[in-house]
Amino acid sequence: MENQTKRQAAYMKRSLLDQGYLDEQFIHLEELQDDANPNFVEEVVKLYYTDSARYVRNIELALENGPYDFARLDNMMYQFKGSSSSIGARRVKRQCSQFQEYCNAKNIEGCRNIFQEVKQEYDTLKTKLETYFQMER
């Protein structure tokens, strides 16, 4: 049974990589994991979701009412994108870049619309990684 679960976890990881949810950075994190710290990647991902929830909330607040500070929005998204990149959250990172393009164009509607997609990718990845880590245990 344990071998089957491990195979399912390996298949799920391959699927997350193939579908573009994750990139090679996630593999690099897993390479840092060892017997001394067997839950390293899961702990890093949990920290990411704890920290990034603050970024998401701050961006939501900044998008609610004008006047809009596009430089500030861009900076917040830059930080969020960097955190996302550190765990290999490829799709989230891609949507963050799109948001930054709308910031540069000073397009608030574009920012709002793409931010919904950022949050959707973020939530989808969180659910998928939670499942993956349960299989890994």
XYZ file of N, CA, C and O in Angstrom:
548
model
N 0.825 -1.194 0.000
C 0.000 0.000 0.000
C 0.874 1.265 0.000
O 0.616 2.203 -0.717
N 1.916 1.228 0.831
C 2.793 2.392 0.918
C 3.479 2.674 -0.411
O 3.615 3.822 -0.818
N 3.921 1.605 -1.105
C 4.556 1.778 -2.412
C 3.594 2.386 -3.424
O 3.985 3.211 -4.243
N 2.341 1.954 -3.381
C 1.339 2.487 -4.299
C 1.125 3.983 -4.045
O 1.044 4.771 -4.981
N 1.068 4.386 -2.789
C 0.899 5.800 -2.439
C 2.098 6.612 -2.906
O 1.936 7.719 -3.424
N 3.290 6.044 -2.740
C 4.507 6.735 -3.201
C 4.492 6.897 -4.726
O 4.877 7.934 -5.251
N 4.034 5.860 -5.422
C 3.931 5.947 -6.886
C 2.911 7.012 -7.292
O 3.136 7.762 -8.230
N 1.805 7.055 -6.569
C 0.782 8.069 -6.855
C 1.334 9.473 -6.616
O 1.068 10.384 -7.393
N 2.106 9.633 -5.549
C 2.719 10.937 -5.252
C 3.699 11.316 -6.359
O 3.714 12.468 -6.818
N 4.495 10.362 -6.806
C 5.454 10.638 -7.887
C 4.718 10.999 -9.171
O 5.117 11.930 -9.888
N 3.635 10.293 -9.451
C 2.828 10.593 -10.636
C 2.215 11.992 -10.526
O 2.215 12.753 -11.492
N 1.731 12.319 -9.336
C 1.113 13.634 -9.139
C 2.147 14.750 -9.328
O 1.863 15.765 -9.961
N 3.346 14.549 -8.792
C 4.405 15.555 -8.959
C 4.737 15.729 -10.439
O 4.839 16.855 -10.931
N 4.876 14.639 -11.147
C 5.161 14.700 -12.585
C 4.046 15.453 -13.301
O 4.288 16.275 -14.169
N 2.820 15.201 -12.912
C 1.670 15.858 -13.509
C 1.687 17.368 -13.228
O 1.419 18.185 -14.116
N 2.012 17.744 -11.996
C 2.087 19.170 -11.645
C 3.172 19.885 -12.445
O 3.012 21.048 -12.833
N 4.264 19.190 -12.699
C 5.342 19.752 -13.520
C 4.912 19.822 -14.984
O 5.068 20.859 -15.633
N 4.340 18.736 -15.491
C 3.927 18.683 -16.896
C 2.835 19.710 -17.221
O 2.816 20.269 -18.315
N 1.937 19.937 -16.275
C 0.843 20.884 -16.487
C 1.248 22.334 -16.217
O 0.438 23.238 -16.376
N 2.486 22.525 -15.798
C 2.983 23.882 -15.599
C 2.630 24.516 -14.271
O 2.857 25.709 -14.079
N 2.103 23.741 -13.344
C 1.829 24.304 -12.013
C 3.134 24.578 -11.276
O 3.252 25.554 -10.542
N 4.097 23.678 -11.470
C 5.394 23.793 -10.809
C 6.505 23.813 -11.855
O 6.318 23.337 -12.972
N 7.663 24.347 -11.444
C 8.832 24.312 -12.315
C 9.995 23.646 -11.584
O 9.819 23.089 -10.490
N 11.169 23.719 -12.192
C 12.333 23.012 -11.657
C 12.746 23.480 -10.264
O 13.430 22.761 -9.545
N 12.330 24.660 -9.848
C 12.672 25.140 -8.505
C 12.112 24.193 -7.435
O 12.750 23.955 -6.414
N 10.936 23.650 -7.678
C 10.344 22.701 -6.730
C 11.228 21.466 -6.605
O 11.445 20.954 -5.503
N 11.768 20.999 -7.721
C 12.688 19.844 -7.721
C 13.936 20.177 -6.908
O 14.408 19.370 -6.111
N 14.460 21.395 -7.093
C 15.649 21.816 -6.336
C 15.362 21.819 -4.835
O 16.222 21.420 -4.042
N 14.177 22.271 -4.445
C 13.814 22.233 -3.023
C 13.809 20.799 -2.506
O 14.313 20.526 -1.419
N 13.239 19.905 -3.306
C 13.193 18.503 -2.880
C 14.594 17.906 -2.752
O 14.822 17.044 -1.903
N 15.521 18.367 -3.563
C 16.899 17.874 -3.475
C 17.561 18.294 -2.165
O 18.506 17.645 -1.703
N 17.059 19.361 -1.546
C 17.603 19.827 -0.263
C 17.057 19.035 0.922
O 17.588 19.108 2.020
N 15.988 18.302 0.684
C 15.359 17.517 1.738
C 16.182 16.259 1.991
O 16.668 15.634 1.060
N 16.341 15.899 3.274
C 17.082 14.682 3.614
C 16.485 14.057 4.876
O 15.471 14.531 5.386
N 17.125 13.018 5.362
C 16.613 12.311 6.545
C 16.593 13.189 7.786
O 15.752 13.011 8.665
N 17.515 14.134 7.862
C 17.565 15.032 9.009
C 16.383 16.006 9.006
O 15.970 16.478 10.063
N 15.869 16.281 7.826
C 14.728 17.195 7.711
C 13.775 16.662 6.634
O 13.696 17.206 5.533
N 13.046 15.594 6.961
C 12.232 14.911 5.950
C 11.012 15.712 5.459
O 10.455 15.378 4.419
N 10.623 16.736 6.183
C 9.461 17.543 5.782
C 9.863 18.934 5.310
O 9.046 19.861 5.329
N 11.104 19.074 4.885
C 11.635 20.388 4.511
C 10.761 21.104 3.483
O 10.381 22.250 3.664
N 10.430 20.442 2.388
C 9.683 21.081 1.301
C 8.297 21.478 1.781
O 7.841 22.591 1.523
N 7.644 20.590 2.495
C 6.306 20.899 3.010
C 6.354 22.115 3.944
O 5.486 22.991 3.883
N 7.367 22.197 4.775
C 7.515 23.337 5.684
C 7.750 24.638 4.912
O 7.174 25.677 5.237
N 8.574 24.576 3.882
C 8.840 25.756 3.053
C 7.545 26.217 2.359
O 7.234 27.408 2.321
N 6.800 25.262 1.840
C 5.541 25.597 1.154
C 4.529 26.173 2.141
O 3.825 27.144 1.829
N 4.464 25.624 3.344
C 3.551 26.174 4.366
C 3.929 27.616 4.701
O 3.057 28.475 4.843
N 5.219 27.864 4.843
C 5.682 29.243 5.098
C 5.299 30.162 3.950
O 4.884 31.300 4.167
N 5.444 29.666 2.728
C 5.051 30.448 1.549
C 3.580 30.842 1.646
O 3.230 31.999 1.438
N 2.717 29.880 1.942
C 1.288 30.190 1.995
C 0.934 31.088 3.172
O 0.058 31.943 3.046
N 1.634 30.961 4.270
C 1.405 31.865 5.405
C 1.817 33.292 5.033
O 1.044 34.239 5.219
N 3.024 33.435 4.499
C 3.531 34.766 4.136
C 2.765 35.385 2.974
O 2.447 36.568 2.980
N 2.471 34.580 1.972
C 1.847 35.137 0.778
C 0.389 35.533 1.003
O -0.124 36.393 0.288
N -0.255 34.958 1.994
C -1.631 35.373 2.307
C -1.658 36.869 2.626
O -2.615 37.572 2.263
N -0.623 37.359 3.255
C -0.520 38.792 3.570
C -0.381 39.613 2.290
O -1.036 40.646 2.134
N 0.434 39.137 1.360
C 0.578 39.847 0.080
C -0.756 39.910 -0.653
O -1.153 40.955 -1.164
N -1.446 38.779 -0.704
C -2.726 38.714 -1.408
C -3.708 39.696 -0.785
O -4.380 40.458 -1.493
N -3.788 39.702 0.529
C -4.728 40.608 1.215
C -4.358 42.071 0.961
O -5.233 42.898 0.703
N -3.093 42.401 1.035
C -2.664 43.788 0.804
C -2.968 44.239 -0.627
O -3.371 45.384 -0.848
N -2.776 43.354 -1.584
C -3.080 43.697 -2.978
C -4.584 43.873 -3.153
O -5.034 44.821 -3.803
N -5.368 42.981 -2.534
C -6.825 43.125 -2.590
C -7.250 44.495 -2.069
O -8.063 45.182 -2.694
N -6.707 44.886 -0.933
C -7.050 46.179 -0.343
C -6.634 47.333 -1.255
O -7.384 48.301 -1.420
N -5.469 47.232 -1.838
C -4.962 48.294 -2.709
C -5.782 48.416 -3.993
O -5.832 49.493 -4.600
N -6.433 47.328 -4.400
C -7.244 47.350 -5.619
C -8.679 47.820 -5.374
O -9.408 48.092 -6.327
N -9.069 47.913 -4.108
C -10.457 48.251 -3.799
C -10.829 49.680 -4.154
O -11.858 49.918 -4.768
N -10.040 50.617 -3.730
C -10.410 52.030 -3.894
C -9.249 52.858 -4.423
O -8.110 52.613 -4.070
N -9.585 53.849 -5.249
C -8.576 54.776 -5.746
C -8.288 55.839 -4.715
O -8.918 55.869 -3.671
N -7.326 56.687 -4.974
C -6.483 56.660 -6.172
C -5.531 55.462 -6.112
O -5.138 55.030 -5.050
N -5.193 54.953 -7.285
C -4.393 53.743 -7.369
C -2.919 54.083 -7.514
O -2.541 54.870 -8.364
N -2.136 53.475 -6.664
C -0.684 53.658 -6.686
C -0.086 52.456 -7.425
O 0.171 51.411 -6.821
N 0.096 52.623 -8.736
C 0.551 51.508 -9.558
C 1.965 51.054 -9.196
O 2.274 49.873 -9.287
N 2.800 51.986 -8.769
C 4.162 51.612 -8.359
C 4.102 50.720 -7.116
O 4.827 49.727 -7.017
N 3.229 51.056 -6.193
C 3.067 50.256 -4.969
C 2.473 48.886 -5.304
O 2.920 47.856 -4.784
N 1.452 48.868 -6.161
C 0.857 47.594 -6.587
C 1.912 46.701 -7.251
O 1.999 45.508 -6.964
N 2.697 47.295 -8.138
C 3.745 46.557 -8.834
C 4.759 45.993 -7.831
O 5.174 44.835 -7.945
N 5.133 46.793 -6.843
C 6.097 46.351 -5.840
C 5.546 45.192 -5.000
O 6.256 44.218 -4.733
N 4.281 45.294 -4.607
C 3.680 44.209 -3.833
C 3.632 42.926 -4.659
O 3.922 41.835 -4.156
N 3.271 43.066 -5.934
C 3.198 41.886 -6.798
C 4.590 41.331 -7.063
O 4.777 40.118 -7.142
N 5.576 42.198 -7.160
C 6.964 41.765 -7.339
C 7.391 40.870 -6.167
O 8.016 39.823 -6.360
N 7.043 41.290 -4.953
C 7.385 40.505 -3.765
C 6.653 39.163 -3.769
O 7.233 38.118 -3.468
N 5.379 39.203 -4.115
C 4.580 37.983 -4.176
C 5.125 37.041 -5.249
O 5.240 35.835 -5.038
N 5.495 37.599 -6.388
C 6.064 36.807 -7.478
C 7.377 36.161 -7.044
O 7.635 34.994 -7.342
N 8.199 36.900 -6.318
C 9.462 36.350 -5.824
C 9.246 35.186 -4.871
O 9.927 34.158 -4.971
N 8.280 35.327 -3.982
C 7.951 34.229 -3.071
C 7.449 33.021 -3.849
O 7.814 31.887 -3.564
N 6.600 33.274 -4.824
C 6.048 32.192 -5.640
C 7.147 31.481 -6.417
O 7.154 30.250 -6.533
N 8.080 32.250 -6.912
C 9.202 31.692 -7.653
C 10.063 30.797 -6.763
O 10.576 29.774 -7.218
N 10.187 31.157 -5.493
C 11.053 30.405 -4.582
C 10.567 28.979 -4.336
O 11.356 28.111 -3.978
N 9.262 28.714 -4.536
C 8.773 27.342 -4.377
C 8.499 26.684 -5.729
O 8.059 25.548 -5.796
N 8.708 27.424 -6.803
C 8.494 26.864 -8.134
C 7.061 26.940 -8.613
O 6.627 26.143 -9.430
N 6.297 27.926 -8.107
C 4.887 28.085 -8.480
C 4.793 28.770 -9.845
O 4.542 29.968 -9.954
N 4.999 28.007 -10.879
C 5.161 28.540 -12.237
C 3.939 29.316 -12.748
O 4.074 30.410 -13.274
N 2.763 28.742 -12.617
C 1.561 29.419 -13.132
C 1.259 30.688 -12.347
O 0.856 31.694 -12.930
N 1.439 30.632 -11.039
C 1.220 31.822 -10.213
C 2.185 32.918 -10.656
O 1.788 34.067 -10.861
N 3.428 32.544 -10.819
C 4.465 33.495 -11.231
C 4.128 34.129 -12.583
O 4.272 35.343 -12.762
N 3.633 33.322 -13.504
C 3.271 33.835 -14.833
C 2.138 34.868 -14.734
O 2.185 35.916 -15.374
N 1.144 34.585 -13.911
C 0.031 35.517 -13.737
C 0.495 36.792 -13.026
O 0.008 37.883 -13.332
N 1.432 36.654 -12.119
C 1.996 37.832 -11.443
C 2.670 38.755 -12.453
O 2.525 39.984 -12.377
N 3.390 38.178 -13.393
C 4.051 38.977 -14.438
C 3.023 39.718 -15.281
O 3.219 40.888 -15.635
N 1.922 39.053 -15.574
C 0.844 39.684 -16.344
C 0.275 40.874 -15.573
O 0.028 41.941 -16.134
N 0.080 40.696 -14.268
C -0.405 41.774 -13.406
C 0.547 42.963 -13.474
O 0.108 44.113 -13.591
N 1.833 42.680 -13.412
C 2.830 43.754 -13.462
C 2.768 44.506 -14.790
O 2.955 45.728 -14.823
N 2.485 43.796 -15.868
C 2.340 44.471 -17.164
C 1.160 45.440 -17.135
O 1.242 46.546 -17.667
N 0.057 45.021 -16.527
C -1.095 45.916 -16.392
C -0.766 47.109 -15.496
O -1.237 48.221 -15.746
N 0.037 46.885 -14.471
C 0.482 48.004 -13.622
C 1.278 49.009 -14.445
O 1.059 50.217 -14.347
N 2.196 48.499 -15.239
C 3.021 49.382 -16.077
C 2.181 50.182 -17.057
O 2.508 51.320 -17.388
N 1.070 49.577 -17.513
C 0.155 50.261 -18.432
C -0.868 51.120 -17.681
O -1.696 51.776 -18.314
N -0.797 51.085 -16.340
C -1.744 51.816 -15.482
C -3.199 51.450 -15.807
O -4.083 52.291 -15.854
N -3.411 50.152 -15.999
C -4.717 49.612 -16.356
C -5.318 48.917 -15.135
O -5.053 47.744 -14.878
N -6.141 49.638 -14.377
C -6.678 49.098 -13.127
C -7.639 47.937 -13.381
O -7.653 46.967 -12.614
N -8.429 48.009 -14.435
C -9.350 46.901 -14.721
C -8.576 45.637 -15.090
O -8.933 44.537 -14.677
N -7.516 45.814 -15.879
C -6.655 44.680 -16.202
C -6.050 44.080 -14.942
O -6.001 42.855 -14.790
N -5.593 44.948 -14.030
C -5.030 44.481 -12.755
C -6.058 43.680 -11.967
O -5.761 42.595 -11.462
N -7.253 44.226 -11.874
C -8.309 43.528 -11.113
C -8.634 42.173 -11.722
O -8.772 41.173 -11.012
N -8.791 42.146 -13.042
C -9.153 40.898 -13.708
C -8.065 39.837 -13.577
O -8.346 38.680 -13.251
N -6.831 40.220 -13.824
C -5.748 39.237 -13.758
C -5.488 38.822 -12.311
O -5.069 37.689 -12.056
N -5.773 39.701 -11.365
C -5.570 39.333 -9.963
C -6.513 38.197 -9.559
O -6.138 37.333 -8.759
N -7.706 38.180 -10.129
C -8.616 37.052 -9.869
C -7.994 35.753 -10.370
O -8.108 34.705 -9.724
N -7.320 35.822 -11.497
C -6.639 34.644 -12.041
C -5.435 34.257 -11.179
O -5.170 33.071 -10.981
N -4.724 35.258 -10.674
C -3.600 34.990 -9.768
C -4.113 34.200 -8.565
O -3.550 33.158 -8.200
N -5.197 34.684 -7.972
C -5.745 34.024 -6.783
C -6.243 32.615 -7.105
O -6.076 31.695 -6.296
N -6.823 32.450 -8.276
C -7.318 31.128 -8.667
C -6.155 30.140 -8.820
O -6.223 29.010 -8.311
N -5.100 30.551 -9.492
C -3.925 29.682 -9.650
C -3.290 29.374 -8.282
O -2.880 28.242 -8.014
N -3.220 30.379 -7.448
C -2.660 30.270 -6.098
C -3.455 29.239 -5.282
O -2.882 28.338 -4.672
N -4.785 29.359 -5.296
C -5.639 28.440 -4.539
C -5.592 27.023 -5.106
O -5.558 26.049 -4.355
N -5.595 26.909 -6.430
C -5.531 25.598 -7.069
C -4.231 24.889 -6.695
O -4.246 23.701 -6.337
N -3.121 25.611 -6.772
C -1.837 25.008 -6.427
C -1.817 24.589 -4.962
O -1.320 23.510 -4.623
N -2.364 25.421 -4.102
C -2.389 25.089 -2.672
C -3.118 23.766 -2.445
O -2.620 22.886 -1.737
N -4.265 23.597 -3.051
C -5.041 22.364 -2.912
C -4.265 21.166 -3.444
O -4.201 20.109 -2.801
N -3.663 21.327 -4.616
C -2.909 20.230 -5.224
C -1.689 19.852 -4.381
O -1.384 18.669 -4.207
N -0.994 20.856 -3.841
C 0.180 20.555 -3.021
C -0.208 19.923 -1.688
O 0.511 19.059 -1.183
N -1.324 20.336 -1.124
C -1.787 19.706 0.117
C -2.028 18.215 -0.114
O -1.630 17.376 0.699
N -2.647 17.881 -1.236
C -2.885 16.480 -1.591
C -1.566 15.745 -1.789
O -1.367 14.639 -1.287
N -0.659 16.381 -2.506
C 0.656 15.782 -2.750
C 1.386 15.476 -1.431
O 1.913 14.378 -1.243
N 1.402 16.445 -0.522
C 2.115 16.240 0.745
C 1.450 15.166 1.613
O 2.133 14.446 2.336
N 0.144 15.052 1.518
C -0.537 13.965 2.246
C -0.094 12.609 1.720
O 0.130 11.679 2.490
N 0.071 12.514 0.411
C 0.538 11.254 -0.184
C 1.987 10.961 0.204
O 2.361 9.800 0.365
N 2.767 12.013 0.343
C 4.191 11.856 0.659
C 4.423 11.386 2.096
O 5.486 10.839 2.383
N 3.495 11.628 2.959
C 3.685 11.262 4.384
C 3.636 9.781 4.600
O 3.061 9.008 3.949
